[in-house]
């Protein structure tokens, strides 16, 4: 076998990379910042365009072809609409507009002789329509469970949420007697 000896072609020498100069580094940094700002601006513009076009499509309804084809509806002042909504009150609430529960604040039992119990009313307003803050409500209720029979009390509701009442003390005939309350009357009067 013959050995071939051939010349290996020589590669041209790689030109030396010039060292990075502060001016060249600064130029690259400025170019990178400009490109980044352009990208951020383009993305922001695209998102804004999508949001604007999406909201105009949702709110766009049938549009009249001319002013004569459909008369314009009268525009209501938002302040008037808000004032009307705020001035709508439940002028004649009934017992069905409230829920009354009792909270036991004191209880002393004497074996089979029953218990002395003090309860306080907790009132919840159930209706959607607000109560008039200029009115006072007298709410009469009946506490059941006393050994002598129902105890009738009245509480006053003013300024929509200020409840004035006296705690109710009763004596139950036994330890297991359930104490309940029921609203029997609601009377409305103006504040003086």
PDB file of N, CA, C and O in Angstrom, residues 120-159:
ATOM      1  N   UNK A 120     -82.370  39.127  75.506  1.00  0.00           N
ATOM      2  CA  UNK A 120     -82.382  40.387  74.762  1.00  0.00           C
ATOM      3  C   UNK A 120     -82.766  40.085  73.325  1.00  0.00           C
ATOM      4  O   UNK A 120     -82.329  39.088  72.750  1.00  0.00           O
ATOM      5  N   UNK A 121     -83.585  40.970  72.726  1.00  0.00           N
ATOM      6  CA  UNK A 121     -83.996  40.744  71.338  1.00  0.00           C
ATOM      7  C   UNK A 121     -82.885  41.105  70.359  1.00  0.00           C
ATOM      8  O   UNK A 121     -82.132  42.058  70.581  1.00  0.00           O
ATOM      9  N   UNK A 122     -82.772  40.320  69.291  1.00  0.00           N
ATOM     10  CA  UNK A 122     -81.864  40.624  68.182  1.00  0.00           C
ATOM     11  C   UNK A 122     -82.713  40.650  66.926  1.00  0.00           C
ATOM     12  O   UNK A 122     -83.292  39.649  66.533  1.00  0.00           O
ATOM     13  N   UNK A 123     -82.780  41.825  66.306  1.00  0.00           N
ATOM     14  CA  UNK A 123     -83.675  42.072  65.189  1.00  0.00           C
ATOM     15  C   UNK A 123     -82.887  42.109  63.882  1.00  0.00           C
ATOM     16  O   UNK A 123     -81.836  42.739  63.806  1.00  0.00           O
ATOM     17  N   UNK A 124     -83.408  41.443  62.854  1.00  0.00           N
ATOM     18  CA  UNK A 124     -82.817  41.484  61.516  1.00  0.00           C
ATOM     19  C   UNK A 124     -83.887  41.971  60.544  1.00  0.00           C
ATOM     20  O   UNK A 124     -85.025  41.510  60.588  1.00  0.00           O
ATOM     21  N   UNK A 125     -83.491  42.909  59.682  1.00  0.00           N
ATOM     22  CA  UNK A 125     -84.405  43.425  58.662  1.00  0.00           C
ATOM     23  C   UNK A 125     -84.204  42.609  57.400  1.00  0.00           C
ATOM     24  O   UNK A 125     -83.084  42.453  56.911  1.00  0.00           O
ATOM     25  N   UNK A 126     -85.283  42.051  56.840  1.00  0.00           N
ATOM     26  CA  UNK A 126     -85.202  41.123  55.721  1.00  0.00           C
ATOM     27  C   UNK A 126     -85.525  41.732  54.365  1.00  0.00           C
ATOM     28  O   UNK A 126     -85.144  41.182  53.340  1.00  0.00           O
ATOM     29  N   UNK A 127     -86.227  42.840  54.318  1.00  0.00           N
ATOM     30  CA  UNK A 127     -86.691  43.408  53.058  1.00  0.00           C
ATOM     31  C   UNK A 127     -85.543  44.035  52.269  1.00  0.00           C
ATOM     32  O   UNK A 127     -84.554  44.489  52.847  1.00  0.00           O
ATOM     33  N   UNK A 128     -85.706  44.081  50.957  1.00  0.00           N
ATOM     34  CA  UNK A 128     -84.703  44.683  50.080  1.00  0.00           C
ATOM     35  C   UNK A 128     -84.796  46.200  50.120  1.00  0.00           C
ATOM     36  O   UNK A 128     -83.795  46.900  50.050  1.00  0.00           O
ATOM     37  N   UNK A 129     -86.010  46.731  50.268  1.00  0.00           N
ATOM     38  CA  UNK A 129     -86.229  48.172  50.305  1.00  0.00           C
ATOM     39  C   UNK A 129     -85.822  48.711  51.669  1.00  0.00           C
ATOM     40  O   UNK A 129     -86.212  48.177  52.698  1.00  0.00           O
ATOM     41  N   UNK A 130     -85.031  49.779  51.672  1.00  0.00           N
ATOM     42  CA  UNK A 130     -84.525  50.355  52.926  1.00  0.00           C
ATOM     43  C   UNK A 130     -85.636  50.967  53.760  1.00  0.00           C
ATOM     44  O   UNK A 130     -86.673  51.379  53.244  1.00  0.00           O
ATOM     45  N   UNK A 131     -85.356  51.078  55.050  1.00  0.00           N
ATOM     46  CA  UNK A 131     -86.266  51.781  55.950  1.00  0.00           C
ATOM     47  C   UNK A 131     -85.952  53.267  55.888  1.00  0.00           C
ATOM     48  O   UNK A 131     -84.809  53.673  55.683  1.00  0.00           O
ATOM     49  N   UNK A 132     -86.965  54.089  56.100  1.00  0.00           N
ATOM     50  CA  UNK A 132     -86.797  55.537  56.071  1.00  0.00           C
ATOM     51  C   UNK A 132     -86.062  55.975  57.333  1.00  0.00           C
ATOM     52  O   UNK A 132     -86.521  55.735  58.455  1.00  0.00           O
ATOM     53  N   UNK A 133     -84.902  56.633  57.198  1.00  0.00           N
ATOM     54  CA  UNK A 133     -84.151  57.064  58.389  1.00  0.00           C
ATOM     55  C   UNK A 133     -84.857  58.169  59.167  1.00  0.00           C
ATOM     56  O   UNK A 133     -84.511  58.433  60.308  1.00  0.00           O
ATOM     57  N   UNK A 134     -85.852  58.793  58.564  1.00  0.00           N
ATOM     58  CA  UNK A 134     -86.607  59.854  59.228  1.00  0.00           C
ATOM     59  C   UNK A 134     -87.775  59.305  60.049  1.00  0.00           C
ATOM     60  O   UNK A 134     -88.515  60.072  60.647  1.00  0.00           O
ATOM     61  N   UNK A 135     -87.956  58.009  60.055  1.00  0.00           N
ATOM     62  CA  UNK A 135     -89.090  57.383  60.754  1.00  0.00           C
ATOM     63  C   UNK A 135     -88.583  56.552  61.940  1.00  0.00           C
ATOM     64  O   UNK A 135     -87.490  56.023  61.921  1.00  0.00           O
ATOM     65  N   UNK A 136     -89.446  56.457  62.946  1.00  0.00           N
ATOM     66  CA  UNK A 136     -89.193  55.593  64.099  1.00  0.00           C
ATOM     67  C   UNK A 136     -90.180  54.438  64.027  1.00  0.00           C
ATOM     68  O   UNK A 136     -91.364  54.650  63.778  1.00  0.00           O
ATOM     69  N   UNK A 137     -89.682  53.236  64.237  1.00  0.00           N
ATOM     70  CA  UNK A 137     -90.546  52.056  64.245  1.00  0.00           C
ATOM     71  C   UNK A 137     -90.687  51.559  65.670  1.00  0.00           C
ATOM     72  O   UNK A 137     -89.691  51.368  66.372  1.00  0.00           O
ATOM     73  N   UNK A 138     -91.928  51.355  66.104  1.00  0.00           N
ATOM     74  CA  UNK A 138     -92.205  50.713  67.389  1.00  0.00           C
ATOM     75  C   UNK A 138     -92.586  49.278  67.068  1.00  0.00           C
ATOM     76  O   UNK A 138     -93.575  49.036  66.377  1.00  0.00           O
ATOM     77  N   UNK A 139     -91.778  48.354  67.537  1.00  0.00           N
ATOM     78  CA  UNK A 139     -91.980  46.943  67.222  1.00  0.00           C
ATOM     79  C   UNK A 139     -92.384  46.222  68.502  1.00  0.00           C
ATOM     80  O   UNK A 139     -91.609  46.130  69.453  1.00  0.00           O
ATOM     81  N   UNK A 140     -93.618  45.749  68.528  1.00  0.00           N
ATOM     82  CA  UNK A 140     -94.133  45.020  69.687  1.00  0.00           C
ATOM     83  C   UNK A 140     -93.904  43.537  69.451  1.00  0.00           C
ATOM     84  O   UNK A 140     -94.147  43.033  68.356  1.00  0.00           O
ATOM     85  N   UNK A 141     -93.426  42.867  70.496  1.00  0.00           N
ATOM     86  CA  UNK A 141     -93.149  41.439  70.368  1.00  0.00           C
ATOM     87  C   UNK A 141     -93.571  40.709  71.630  1.00  0.00           C
ATOM     88  O   UNK A 141     -93.740  41.305  72.703  1.00  0.00           O
ATOM     89  N   UNK A 142     -93.733  39.416  71.482  1.00  0.00           N
ATOM     90  CA  UNK A 142     -94.209  38.562  72.562  1.00  0.00           C
ATOM     91  C   UNK A 142     -93.139  37.524  72.856  1.00  0.00           C
ATOM     92  O   UNK A 142     -92.673  36.818  71.961  1.00  0.00           O
ATOM     93  N   UNK A 143     -92.722  37.458  74.131  1.00  0.00           N
ATOM     94  CA  UNK A 143     -91.749  36.444  74.557  1.00  0.00           C
ATOM     95  C   UNK A 143     -92.537  35.307  75.195  1.00  0.00           C
ATOM     96  O   UNK A 143     -93.304  35.523  76.139  1.00  0.00           O
ATOM     97  N   UNK A 144     -92.347  34.104  74.675  1.00  0.00           N
ATOM     98  CA  UNK A 144     -93.066  32.936  75.185  1.00  0.00           C
ATOM     99  C   UNK A 144     -92.106  32.012  75.912  1.00  0.00           C
ATOM    100  O   UNK A 144     -90.967  31.856  75.531  1.00  0.00           O
ATOM    101  N   UNK A 145     -92.620  31.402  76.965  1.00  0.00           N
ATOM    102  CA  UNK A 145     -91.823  30.475  77.764  1.00  0.00           C
ATOM    103  C   UNK A 145     -91.898  30.781  79.247  1.00  0.00           C
ATOM    104  O   UNK A 145     -91.474  29.982  80.069  1.00  0.00           O
ATOM    105  N   UNK A 146     -92.449  31.941  79.627  1.00  0.00           N
ATOM    106  CA  UNK A 146     -92.583  32.305  81.036  1.00  0.00           C
ATOM    107  C   UNK A 146     -93.684  31.454  81.663  1.00  0.00           C
ATOM    108  O   UNK A 146     -94.698  31.152  81.028  1.00  0.00           O
ATOM    109  N   UNK A 147     -93.497  31.060  82.926  1.00  0.00           N
ATOM    110  CA  UNK A 147     -94.482  30.208  83.589  1.00  0.00           C
ATOM    111  C   UNK A 147     -95.831  30.899  83.764  1.00  0.00           C
ATOM    112  O   UNK A 147     -96.854  30.241  83.909  1.00  0.00           O
ATOM    113  N   UNK A 148     -95.868  32.227  83.718  1.00  0.00           N
ATOM    114  CA  UNK A 148     -97.116  32.969  83.880  1.00  0.00           C
ATOM    115  C   UNK A 148     -97.797  33.261  82.551  1.00  0.00           C
ATOM    116  O   UNK A 148     -98.882  33.832  82.526  1.00  0.00           O
ATOM    117  N   UNK A 149     -97.163  32.945  81.440  1.00  0.00           N
ATOM    118  CA  UNK A 149     -97.730  33.228  80.128  1.00  0.00           C
ATOM    119  C   UNK A 149     -96.838  34.174  79.340  1.00  0.00           C
ATOM    120  O   UNK A 149     -95.760  34.575  79.808  1.00  0.00           O
ATOM    121  N   UNK A 150     -97.256  34.568  78.144  1.00  0.00           N
ATOM    122  CA  UNK A 150     -96.429  35.425  77.293  1.00  0.00           C
ATOM    123  C   UNK A 150     -96.159  36.793  77.925  1.00  0.00           C
ATOM    124  O   UNK A 150     -97.011  37.349  78.617  1.00  0.00           O
ATOM    125  N   UNK A 151     -94.964  37.309  77.692  1.00  0.00           N
ATOM    126  CA  UNK A 151     -94.564  38.644  78.146  1.00  0.00           C
ATOM    127  C   UNK A 151     -94.504  39.529  76.911  1.00  0.00           C
ATOM    128  O   UNK A 151     -93.826  39.202  75.934  1.00  0.00           O
ATOM    129  N   UNK A 152     -95.240  40.655  76.941  1.00  0.00           N
ATOM    130  CA  UNK A 152     -95.287  41.552  75.786  1.00  0.00           C
ATOM    131  C   UNK A 152     -94.367  42.738  76.044  1.00  0.00           C
ATOM    132  O   UNK A 152     -94.446  43.392  77.096  1.00  0.00           O
ATOM    133  N   UNK A 153     -93.483  43.015  75.073  1.00  0.00           N
ATOM    134  CA  UNK A 153     -92.509  44.109  75.160  1.00  0.00           C
ATOM    135  C   UNK A 153     -92.538  44.899  73.857  1.00  0.00           C
ATOM    136  O   UNK A 153     -93.016  44.411  72.826  1.00  0.00           O
ATOM    137  N   UNK A 154     -91.995  46.115  73.902  1.00  0.00           N
ATOM    138  CA  UNK A 154     -91.879  46.947  72.702  1.00  0.00           C
ATOM    139  C   UNK A 154     -90.462  47.495  72.632  1.00  0.00           C
ATOM    140  O   UNK A 154     -89.898  47.925  73.646  1.00  0.00           O
ATOM    141  N   UNK A 155     -89.909  47.462  71.411  1.00  0.00           N
ATOM    142  CA  UNK A 155     -88.593  48.067  71.172  1.00  0.00           C
ATOM    143  C   UNK A 155     -88.762  49.123  70.088  1.00  0.00           C
ATOM    144  O   UNK A 155     -89.738  49.091  69.331  1.00  0.00           O
ATOM    145  N   UNK A 156     -87.819  50.056  70.005  1.00  0.00           N
ATOM    146  CA  UNK A 156     -87.889  51.114  69.001  1.00  0.00           C
ATOM    147  C   UNK A 156     -86.673  51.040  68.099  1.00  0.00           C
ATOM    148  O   UNK A 156     -85.541  50.872  68.568  1.00  0.00           O
ATOM    149  N   UNK A 157     -86.925  51.182  66.805  1.00  0.00           N
ATOM    150  CA  UNK A 157     -85.865  51.202  65.802  1.00  0.00           C
ATOM    151  C   UNK A 157     -85.849  52.587  65.170  1.00  0.00           C
ATOM    152  O   UNK A 157     -86.839  53.026  64.587  1.00  0.00           O
ATOM    153  N   UNK A 158     -84.736  53.303  65.313  1.00  0.00           N
ATOM    154  CA  UNK A 158     -84.598  54.643  64.734  1.00  0.00           C
ATOM    155  C   UNK A 158     -83.368  54.673  63.839  1.00  0.00           C
ATOM    156  O   UNK A 158     -82.439  53.870  64.001  1.00  0.00           O
ATOM    157  N   UNK A 159     -83.355  55.601  62.906  1.00  0.00           N
ATOM    158  CA  UNK A 159     -82.212  55.829  62.022  1.00  0.00           C
ATOM    159  C   UNK A 159     -81.772  54.540  61.313  1.00  0.00           C
ATOM    160  O   UNK A 159     -80.585  54.308  61.141  1.00  0.00           O
TER     161      UNK A 159
END
